[in-house]
Amino acid sequence: MHDSPDPGDRRDAVCVVGAGASGLAAVKNLRELGFQVDCYERETAVGGAWNWRHDRSPMYAGTHLISSRPLTEFPDFPMPDSWPDYPHHSQVLSYLERYSAHFGLGEHIWFGMEVVSAVPLEAGGWEVTTRSIGGGSSRTSRYAALVVANGHNWDPRRPSIPGEFRGRVLHASAYKDPSLLRGRKVLVIGGGNTGCDIAVEAAQQAGQVWHSTRRGYWYAPKYLLGRPADQVNDRLLRWRLPLPARQWLYRRAVRLTTGDLTRFGLPEPDHQPYESHPIVNSQLPYYLGHGRITPVPDVTSFDGPEVELADGRRIEPDLVITATGYRPRFEFLDPGLLDADEHGRPDLHLHTFARKNPTLAVIGLVQPDAGVFPLAHWQSVAAARWLRLRQTDPARAAEVQRTESAKPLASWSRRRVVKTERHWFEVDHVDYLRSLESLLNEMEPVA
Amino acid sequence: MTAFDLLRFRDWTDPVPPAAREVVSLPPDEERGRPPVLFVPGHRHGAAVFAEHWLPRTAGRGFPAHALTPRPGGDLRARAHDVVQTAAGLPRQTVLVGHGTGAAAVAQALGRYPARAAVLVAPVLGGWRRTVPPRPVGAPPVLVVGSPDDRVVAGKALDRAAAGYGEAPLMFPGMGHDMMLEDSWAEPIDAILDWLEKLVR
């Protein structure tokens, strides 16, 4: 094979966007199958969201995992078993740095380079334009396939609250250190895991804390029967208990641990357990019981120094933290490639494979009831094997595509969830992995 | 269980508890960018069984050399866990070398950790229960080494072990089961290191 005359033509190489956890898993698994890989990372280090130095990282000083170690680590590179059940974010970063070094991924990553556009070519393959973050020149290269792992927890979703507020309003992404809360009157908006975590930190630091949530949720403790709660939950999944039975057990378990939070003024959940993203927080009920957190309903407007609530009450916080989540963003791609609707919600097979372009995959765009890393690992294994199959056996690849595209959404996507943007990518890790497993088995060479 | 093993309920709900693991390490005589090699003894031995001859020889040929004593009294799952934990803790993708029942722990570990390569020396796989080892992740090259005069592992078992990885065993006639302790200890380890050098060139 002679060298291609055009240095921008990377032939069979695959372009990976991002070197966070999902991007690293993609680089490793593509390399493992023998692909040439160029990974572009806008920061100067790996770790993506888990690297607190990165300006797009949502980490704050006290961030800990909410899924336990065995359900969080990559399946082929365990975290040290001497680590705690729920490691700190700095440990997760060191883990990702070790993963990158262990598999020699750094030499395939272009740091400080941003992908500004990726356009599919008529003849197949992709034209990818990258630009140096330092304001350098841009460069265009051609790749056989594009694997997108740019993360979906970095573009803050800010609530639109009418009126002017005289105090300080901060999105949770900009909250870094509990010293900010010391002695202040703090309103935390948002009932997700971040909102609950920050409400608890505020309860420990602030003078007064209000926690505004739109609905009641199911608050699971981090420990149940002396074990990390997700490990106990997976026992029920292992026994293949039907959902109604699991919901009944869940309600019993919450009754016996967290207890009835409506006593403290929280609303009843308007949905069954497992129909919203799990909230894992043992300390929220504790501080509610101490009167350190005052639950309040939705915020309807700002009015100078005051905040008006849905029940007509008015409160006067001096700091408002909006833990209202993030929206997915793929600025370098035509939204049509991801079959995105008018709200920007992509429609991908298994949240991974583009429906119209066989050489486009997205890794890590899932919200499981477990850690994302194992899912990102198997997604990238499937993407790598899919790209390989297209090269080695196009006829079988076409057949796999036919079988797969006939599979209903419900087989791998959480069927009943609260209809909010928060739950776009909600999956049950066990059902989801079963679907990926069947895809992987379909792609196996016929023995 | 399929070829891929995505659903690991046992590891998720009942993880192997941590334990103290002894690791003996020798840095390479000169740094040539070669992968680390981790030796795993059978359960009658500890890391010391490799410390005398095979470890210095490996380091002398430019490979960072390590030997592990898995937790005492651990079952196969716990010993495989100890192998994976130790390998994942090393700075680069590691070559696993298991001897005797240590080869069974390595064969299990290969289903969990994408080793750079693996060597099964006089492997005692599964014994009377004949557990079929999992498919290695990352498809590493696997070498089976043995002796027709080994009184612990029959020639048939060696053939079977090697065939499981699509290879024929490399034989050293005249040697007993504990190859690393015999007078002619250098022959098998040199052959193993020659094979590794070809791989990582």
XYZ file of C-alpha atoms in Angstrom:
648
model
C 0.000 0.000 0.000
C 1.624 3.240 -1.059
C 1.296 6.315 1.074
C -1.623 8.453 0.092
C -0.482 11.599 -1.696
C -2.878 13.747 0.312
C -1.866 14.124 3.980
C -5.436 15.137 4.827
C -6.754 11.789 3.636
C -6.752 9.501 6.657
C -8.294 6.638 4.615
C -9.695 3.939 6.931
C -8.979 5.869 10.126
C -11.780 6.782 12.522
C -12.236 10.263 13.985
C -13.266 10.391 17.657
C -14.590 13.658 19.107
C -13.650 14.160 22.771
C -11.316 12.453 25.248
C -13.577 12.170 28.262
C -14.594 8.779 29.620
C -16.663 7.892 26.535
C -14.083 9.150 24.050
C -11.287 7.242 25.786
C -13.352 4.040 25.734
C -14.012 4.612 22.026
C -10.316 5.163 21.226
C -9.299 2.086 23.209
C -11.899 -0.222 21.714
C -11.356 0.978 18.142
C -7.588 0.509 18.568
C -8.196 -2.939 20.054
C -9.899 -3.955 16.802
C -7.021 -2.540 14.791
C -8.428 0.799 13.613
C -6.267 3.872 13.149
C -7.776 6.594 15.341
C -7.443 10.361 15.585
C -9.172 11.754 18.658
C -9.664 15.512 18.988
C -9.946 17.045 22.439
C -10.481 20.768 22.966
C -8.868 20.663 26.413
C -5.208 19.898 27.059
C -5.870 16.780 29.145
C -8.133 13.739 29.273
C -11.084 13.288 31.616
C -13.770 15.512 30.097
C -16.448 16.304 32.652
C -14.499 14.483 35.376
C -11.557 16.856 35.060
C -12.443 19.727 37.388
C -9.813 21.939 35.703
C -11.824 21.962 32.475
C -14.050 24.961 31.935
C -16.891 22.682 30.844
C -16.624 20.393 33.857
C -19.677 20.347 36.147
C -17.578 19.085 39.090
C -17.575 20.876 42.426
C -15.292 20.229 45.385
C -17.605 17.717 47.043
C -18.793 15.689 44.043
C -18.907 11.960 44.723
C -20.239 9.155 42.546
C -23.869 8.208 43.102
C -23.410 4.752 41.573
C -21.137 2.362 43.446
C -17.741 1.213 42.163
C -18.674 -2.151 40.554
C -21.504 -0.490 38.608
C -19.337 2.444 37.564
C -15.993 1.046 36.424
C -15.117 -0.058 32.903
C -15.747 -3.809 32.615
C -12.161 -4.517 31.523
C -10.293 -2.089 33.768
C -11.514 -2.170 37.356
C -11.063 0.635 39.846
C -8.755 -0.359 42.733
C -10.727 -2.543 45.154
C -9.192 -0.594 48.035
C -11.221 2.461 46.962
C -14.434 3.479 48.731
C -17.859 2.312 47.530
C -18.580 5.809 46.188
C -15.304 7.406 45.012
C -14.633 11.154 44.899
C -14.480 12.902 41.520
C -10.703 13.379 41.824
C -10.325 9.597 42.110
C -12.447 9.126 38.995
C -10.170 11.535 37.120
C -7.034 9.696 38.231
C -8.725 6.469 37.116
C -9.376 7.893 33.639
C -5.791 9.190 33.441
C -4.509 5.714 34.337
C -6.825 4.099 31.785
C -5.459 6.416 29.091
C -1.828 5.752 30.055
C -2.345 2.003 30.535
C -3.670 1.511 27.013
C -1.363 4.105 25.456
C -4.254 6.254 24.219
C -2.460 9.612 24.499
C -0.530 9.154 21.269
C -3.825 9.036 19.328
C -5.266 12.193 20.890
C -4.791 15.694 19.500
C -5.096 17.970 22.520
C -6.167 21.602 22.269
C -7.995 20.872 19.018
C -11.698 21.479 18.529
C -13.864 19.883 15.864
C -15.701 22.748 14.165
C -17.484 20.747 11.497
C -17.986 17.166 10.359
C -19.655 16.640 7.013
C -20.485 13.277 5.435
C -19.083 12.812 1.915
C -21.041 11.575 -1.087
C -18.633 8.692 -1.555
C -18.909 7.655 2.120
C -16.646 8.796 4.915
C -16.348 12.186 6.550
C -14.687 15.526 6.081
C -13.695 16.801 9.506
C -12.501 20.359 10.103
C -10.536 20.998 13.278
C -9.217 24.223 14.743
C -6.613 24.842 17.382
C -8.121 26.290 20.573
C -5.143 28.618 20.794
C -6.574 30.430 17.794
C -4.392 28.688 15.250
C -5.267 27.692 11.736
C -7.908 25.148 10.885
C -7.283 21.867 9.123
C -9.477 19.519 7.150
C -9.010 15.739 7.125
C -10.973 12.852 5.676
C -12.000 9.858 7.795
C -13.830 6.622 7.142
C -16.078 7.037 10.186
C -17.012 9.495 12.921
C -17.506 8.593 16.574
C -18.933 11.445 18.641
C -18.209 11.514 22.384
C -18.494 15.205 23.195
C -20.510 14.730 26.382
C -23.964 16.012 27.224
C -23.473 17.527 30.664
C -21.721 20.803 29.846
C -24.197 23.171 28.209
C -26.287 24.562 31.099
C -30.042 24.503 30.767
C -31.131 27.694 32.521
C -34.718 28.139 33.692
C -36.580 31.102 32.233
C -37.950 32.859 35.297
C -39.690 36.170 34.625
C -38.638 39.321 36.483
C -35.371 40.738 37.777
C -33.515 39.366 40.767
C -31.289 41.617 42.810
C -29.203 38.840 44.345
C -26.878 36.426 42.592
C -28.130 33.662 40.292
C -25.761 30.843 39.497
C -26.158 27.670 37.438
C -24.943 24.550 39.254
C -22.228 24.137 36.601
C -20.555 27.257 38.018
C -20.876 26.113 41.648
C -17.438 24.890 42.733
C -16.902 25.328 46.444
C -19.060 25.288 49.582
C -17.329 28.448 50.892
C -19.619 30.314 48.500
C -22.578 29.239 50.643
C -21.208 30.125 54.055
C -23.698 32.170 56.034
C -25.800 33.040 52.952
C -29.519 32.599 52.414
C -29.586 30.085 49.594
C -32.333 28.901 47.280
C -31.510 25.739 45.332
C -33.754 25.102 42.321
C -33.953 21.568 40.960
C -34.766 18.158 42.414
C -32.181 16.099 40.561
C -29.084 14.536 42.090
C -27.091 17.764 41.729
C -29.846 19.884 43.279
C -30.121 17.487 46.223
C -26.337 17.340 46.689
C -26.026 21.134 46.680
C -29.027 21.506 49.014
C -27.241 19.187 51.450
C -23.971 21.159 51.155
C -25.947 24.347 51.740
C -27.591 22.772 54.799
C -24.102 22.271 56.226
C -22.841 25.765 55.357
C -25.554 28.321 54.723
C -27.599 30.412 57.120
C -30.855 29.369 55.504
C -31.743 26.931 52.721
C -34.811 26.585 50.528
C -35.007 23.715 48.069
C -37.438 24.249 45.207
C -38.689 21.180 43.359
C -41.417 20.835 40.780
C -42.617 17.398 41.863
C -42.019 14.719 44.456
C -39.342 12.143 43.677
C -38.303 8.781 45.012
C -35.237 9.416 47.131
C -33.145 6.283 47.496
C -30.502 6.052 50.214
C -26.908 5.313 49.266
C -26.960 2.258 51.531
C -29.612 -0.391 51.974
C -29.219 -3.447 54.234
C -25.610 -2.407 54.735
C -24.782 -2.563 51.001
C -24.658 0.136 48.324
C -28.281 0.480 47.235
C -27.594 -0.081 43.525
C -25.977 -3.423 44.333
C -29.096 -4.465 46.242
C -31.325 -3.263 43.394
C -29.349 -5.325 40.892
C -30.131 -8.456 42.918
C -33.795 -7.867 42.139
C -32.917 -7.394 38.461
C -30.865 -10.569 38.543
C -33.888 -12.523 39.755
C -35.845 -10.939 36.880
C -38.589 -9.767 39.202
C -41.363 -8.134 37.191
C -41.526 -4.355 37.369
C -44.652 -4.140 39.583
C -42.974 -6.400 42.155
C -39.813 -4.301 42.032
C -41.856 -1.134 42.424
C -43.607 -2.581 45.449
C -40.269 -3.577 47.031
C -38.829 -0.171 46.205
C -41.693 1.596 47.933
C -41.270 -0.682 50.971
C -37.526 -0.057 51.050
C -37.976 3.718 50.818
C -40.607 3.580 53.584
C -38.170 1.720 55.832
C -35.142 3.927 55.108
C -35.838 7.382 53.753
C -39.336 7.384 55.194
C -42.288 9.560 54.291
C -40.895 12.888 53.140
C -44.318 14.511 52.705
C -44.130 15.064 56.483
C -41.484 17.696 55.759
C -43.571 19.363 53.081
C -42.279 17.589 49.994
C -44.979 16.644 47.484
C -45.983 12.994 46.882
C -44.272 11.622 43.767
C -46.657 11.848 40.789
C -45.140 8.713 39.261
C -44.091 5.182 40.185
C -40.568 4.196 41.280
C -38.298 3.556 38.259
C -40.247 6.075 36.158
C -37.814 8.904 36.818
C -34.045 9.100 37.020
C -33.083 7.699 40.424
C -32.176 10.243 43.102
C -29.565 8.773 45.420
C -29.091 10.821 48.555
C -29.001 9.683 52.169
C -28.415 13.118 53.649
C -31.380 15.026 52.247
C -33.958 13.400 54.595
C -31.489 13.879 57.461
C -31.252 17.640 56.938
C -34.971 17.943 56.229
C -35.487 16.285 59.618
C -33.148 18.802 61.208
C -35.111 21.652 59.685
C -31.979 22.805 57.853
C -33.681 22.514 54.452
C -37.074 24.045 53.749
C -38.762 22.390 50.768
C -40.616 24.865 48.548
C -42.567 24.481 45.295
C -41.722 25.838 41.847
C -40.418 29.392 41.442
C -42.836 31.558 39.418
C -41.023 34.908 39.273
C -38.243 37.144 40.541
C -39.168 40.511 41.997
C -36.181 42.597 43.090
C -34.959 41.102 46.362
C -37.792 38.568 46.445
C -38.619 35.270 44.810
C -42.253 34.316 44.307
C -43.244 30.669 44.647
C -46.085 28.705 43.058
C -48.054 28.700 46.324
C -47.916 32.498 46.511
C -45.240 32.574 49.204
C -42.421 35.080 48.855
C -38.887 34.411 50.093
C -35.749 36.561 50.151
C -32.646 34.537 49.328
C -29.392 36.300 48.479
C -28.086 33.449 46.322
C -30.046 31.288 43.878
C -28.421 28.146 42.460
C -30.220 26.603 39.516
C -29.495 22.888 39.318
C -31.607 22.587 36.208
C -29.435 20.295 34.156
C -27.802 20.418 30.757
C -28.825 20.113 27.150
C -27.065 18.012 24.522
C -25.203 20.047 21.887
C -23.574 18.949 18.656
C -22.669 22.249 16.991
C -20.300 20.624 14.506
C -22.990 18.346 13.053
C -26.035 19.023 10.895
C -28.960 18.140 13.233
C -30.479 16.041 10.446
C -27.610 13.567 10.791
C -28.793 12.675 14.292
C -32.463 12.832 13.272
C -32.899 15.546 15.908
C -36.387 16.966 16.393
C -37.211 20.666 16.786
C -36.286 20.515 20.493
C -32.818 19.201 19.644
C -33.575 15.658 20.783
C -31.541 13.195 18.696
C -33.161 9.947 17.598
C -30.457 7.277 17.426
C -30.738 3.509 17.424
C -29.738 2.398 20.949
C -28.987 6.113 21.540
C -25.805 5.290 19.626
C -26.159 4.603 15.903
C -27.316 7.202 13.377
C -30.291 5.819 11.481
C -29.337 7.129 8.047
C -25.553 7.119 8.172
C -23.831 3.804 8.917
C -20.486 5.452 9.745
C -21.756 7.761 12.485
C -22.045 6.744 16.143
C -22.485 8.665 19.392
C -21.008 7.252 22.604
C -22.174 8.030 26.127
C -25.461 9.759 25.290
C -27.374 7.756 27.907
C -28.762 8.349 31.381
C -28.694 4.919 33.033
C -29.665 3.827 36.546
C -25.974 2.877 36.957
C -22.641 4.327 35.916
C -22.243 5.422 32.287
C -18.755 3.972 31.762
C -19.818 0.323 31.323
C -22.466 1.352 28.793
C -20.032 3.617 26.938
C -17.576 0.722 26.844
C -20.026 -1.712 25.265
C -21.413 0.949 22.938
C -17.923 1.581 21.600
C -17.204 -2.155 21.335
C -20.403 -2.483 19.281
C -19.532 0.552 17.130
C -16.024 -0.790 16.457
C -17.336 -4.256 15.566
C -20.006 -2.718 13.366
C -17.445 -0.679 11.410
C -15.259 -3.776 11.068
C -18.175 -5.914 9.862
C -19.031 -3.350 7.177
C -15.502 -3.782 5.822
C -15.194 -7.552 6.081
C -18.717 -8.736 5.265
C -20.951 -6.028 3.776
C -23.719 -8.535 3.074
C -23.966 -9.557 6.737
C -23.683 -5.953 7.831
C -26.707 -5.123 5.697
C -28.567 -8.062 7.226
C -27.707 -6.954 10.772
C -28.898 -3.466 9.896
C -32.226 -4.901 8.709
C -32.815 -6.945 11.880
C -31.723 -4.154 14.166
C -33.750 -1.384 12.556
C -36.880 -3.496 13.009
C -36.401 -3.548 16.778
C -38.891 -1.381 18.637
C -37.696 1.515 20.727
C -39.312 -0.047 23.783
C -36.916 -2.977 23.751
C -33.995 -0.817 24.801
C -35.432 2.465 25.988
C -37.151 3.044 29.314
C -40.822 2.813 28.416
C -42.562 4.856 31.057
C -40.788 7.910 32.311
C -41.812 11.355 33.407
C -42.026 13.303 30.176
C -39.298 15.890 30.623
C -36.142 16.688 28.683
C -34.277 15.253 31.664
C -35.471 11.811 30.672
C -34.662 11.864 26.957
C -31.833 9.388 27.329
C -33.104 7.434 30.314
C -32.314 3.701 30.117
C -32.369 0.722 32.465
C -28.805 -0.497 32.421
C -29.765 -4.182 32.406
C -32.332 -3.979 29.568
C -30.003 -1.717 27.654
C -26.999 -4.019 28.000
C -29.158 -6.984 26.946
C -29.995 -5.132 23.719
C -26.343 -4.333 23.085
C -25.448 -7.946 23.806
C -27.887 -9.215 21.216
C -26.437 -6.770 18.664
C -22.896 -7.925 19.478
C -23.920 -11.576 19.097
C -25.618 -10.859 15.764
C -22.367 -9.377 14.482
C -20.254 -12.370 15.519
C -18.699 -14.332 12.659
C -20.750 -17.434 11.888
C -18.852 -20.348 13.412
C -23.225 -16.684 29.110
C -22.487 -15.514 25.632
C -19.220 -14.585 24.019
C -19.413 -11.107 25.513
C -20.551 -11.346 29.115
C -22.131 -7.901 29.480
C -24.363 -8.748 32.435
C -22.132 -9.362 35.409
C -24.653 -9.597 38.181
C -22.325 -11.477 40.471
C -19.642 -8.767 40.258
C -22.262 -6.027 40.585
C -24.110 -7.416 43.579
C -21.420 -9.418 45.325
C -18.033 -7.902 44.463
C -14.910 -9.769 45.570
C -13.795 -8.089 48.817
C -10.393 -6.384 48.823
C -7.432 -8.281 50.293
C -3.719 -7.814 50.802
C -1.736 -8.956 47.773
C 2.020 -9.366 47.793
C 3.717 -8.186 44.590
C 7.460 -8.552 43.984
C 8.770 -6.170 41.294
C 12.007 -5.781 39.361
C 12.507 -2.816 37.039
C 13.992 -3.579 33.605
C 17.779 -3.321 33.260
C 17.187 -0.746 30.569
C 13.954 1.004 29.595
C 12.990 -0.158 26.098
C 9.293 0.625 26.231
C 8.425 -3.031 26.685
C 5.213 -4.113 28.430
C 5.233 -5.266 32.049
C 5.125 -9.017 32.671
C 3.125 -10.328 35.636
C 3.859 -13.853 36.874
C 1.126 -15.707 38.747
C 2.079 -18.804 40.748
C -0.101 -21.815 41.461
C -1.745 -21.989 44.852
C 1.002 -24.086 46.438
C 3.519 -21.354 45.709
C 3.944 -17.618 46.204
C 5.683 -14.877 44.247
C 9.013 -16.164 45.611
C 8.910 -19.110 43.222
C 9.684 -16.707 40.354
C 11.967 -14.353 42.268
C 15.078 -16.502 41.969
C 15.404 -17.094 38.231
C 12.564 -16.002 35.957
C 12.023 -12.496 37.361
C 15.672 -11.329 37.028
C 15.927 -12.958 33.588
C 12.779 -11.114 32.424
C 13.978 -7.770 33.801
C 17.395 -8.449 32.296
C 15.796 -8.595 28.882
C 14.113 -5.226 29.235
C 10.676 -6.165 30.569
C 9.406 -4.686 33.850
C 8.925 -7.896 35.855
C 6.362 -8.521 38.587
C 5.229 -11.591 40.507
C 2.035 -11.796 42.514
C 1.043 -13.854 45.508
C -2.757 -14.019 45.293
C -4.709 -13.941 48.551
C -4.326 -17.133 50.554
C -7.403 -19.341 50.592
C -9.132 -17.473 47.788
C -11.268 -19.384 45.307
C -10.660 -19.172 41.564
C -12.829 -16.071 41.251
C -10.939 -14.263 44.023
C -7.561 -15.238 42.572
C -8.573 -14.081 39.088
C -9.766 -10.834 40.684
C -6.347 -10.420 42.313
C -4.656 -10.939 38.931
C -6.892 -8.354 37.200
C -6.509 -5.833 40.041
C -2.713 -6.151 39.949
C -2.492 -6.000 36.145
C -4.785 -2.948 35.953
C -2.634 -1.270 38.600
C 0.510 -1.494 36.442
C 1.358 1.468 34.195
C 0.960 -0.296 30.833
C -1.017 -3.119 29.265
C 0.440 -6.210 30.900
C 1.571 -9.672 29.806
C 0.132 -12.352 32.109
C 2.125 -15.525 32.808
C 0.402 -18.158 34.937
C 1.892 -21.394 36.220
C -0.057 -24.495 37.271
C -3.308 -23.461 38.951
C -2.043 -19.888 38.516
C -2.652 -20.453 34.801
C -6.315 -21.113 35.623
C -6.471 -17.756 37.436
C -4.840 -16.124 34.401
C -7.267 -17.841 32.001
C -10.176 -16.460 34.056
C -8.544 -13.028 34.260
C -8.251 -12.955 30.460
C -12.037 -12.796 30.291
C -11.923 -9.603 32.336
C -8.729 -7.788 31.339
C -7.346 -7.242 27.814
C -3.820 -8.514 28.409
C -1.026 -7.592 25.988
C -0.354 -11.337 25.718
C -0.663 -14.387 27.948
C 1.425 -17.464 28.690
C 0.060 -20.557 30.412
C 2.903 -22.630 31.865
C 2.059 -26.247 32.717
C -1.540 -25.113 33.118
C -3.889 -26.879 35.526
C -7.183 -25.656 34.098
C -10.374 -26.483 35.887
C -9.088 -29.827 37.152
C -11.912 -32.237 37.933
C -14.637 -29.696 37.255
C -13.244 -28.776 33.855
C -14.498 -25.183 33.780
C -14.160 -23.819 30.274
C -12.130 -20.624 30.448
C -13.854 -17.506 29.070
C -13.012 -16.026 25.709
C -10.103 -13.614 26.249
C -11.096 -9.970 25.823
C -9.092 -7.997 23.299
C -7.969 -11.226 21.568
C -4.421 -11.374 22.996
C -1.891 -13.898 21.648
C -1.788 -16.885 24.038
C 1.116 -19.308 24.374
C 0.894 -22.656 26.187
C 4.160 -24.046 27.547
C 4.652 -27.483 29.051
C 6.600 -30.703 29.256
C 5.700 -34.236 28.205
C 7.405 -35.394 31.431
C 5.264 -33.211 33.718
C 3.659 -35.600 36.245
C 0.954 -33.096 37.197
C -0.328 -32.071 33.758
C -0.820 -34.769 31.109
C 0.180 -34.119 27.517
C -3.469 -34.421 26.473
C -4.427 -31.620 28.863
C -1.698 -29.425 27.379
C -2.964 -30.097 23.863
C -6.511 -29.308 24.975
C -5.472 -26.080 26.694
C -3.501 -24.912 23.651
C -6.247 -25.908 21.216
C -8.665 -23.786 23.226
C -6.566 -20.803 22.148
C -6.009 -22.079 18.613
C -2.358 -22.981 19.113
C -0.104 -25.970 19.696
C 1.803 -26.174 22.996
C 5.514 -25.388 23.169
C 7.178 -28.421 24.733
C 10.323 -28.786 26.867
C 10.995 -32.519 27.243
C 12.777 -33.686 30.349
C 11.425 -30.952 32.606
C 9.095 -31.431 35.576
C 6.040 -29.423 36.580
C 7.862 -26.589 38.421
C 9.860 -25.416 35.412
C 11.055 -22.196 37.016
C 12.865 -24.150 39.739
C 14.644 -26.765 37.603
C 18.314 -26.638 36.619
C 17.284 -25.934 33.035
C 14.950 -23.071 34.138
C 16.427 -20.753 31.493
C 15.167 -22.646 28.439
C 11.411 -22.080 28.829
C 11.678 -18.483 30.055
C 14.047 -17.575 27.213
C 11.643 -19.139 24.704
C 8.756 -17.179 26.286
C 10.742 -13.915 26.161
C 11.772 -14.577 22.535
C 8.085 -15.012 21.685
C 7.206 -11.780 23.520
C 9.987 -9.818 21.802
C 8.602 -10.808 18.410
C 5.144 -9.614 19.478
C 6.097 -6.212 20.801
C 8.681 -5.336 18.177
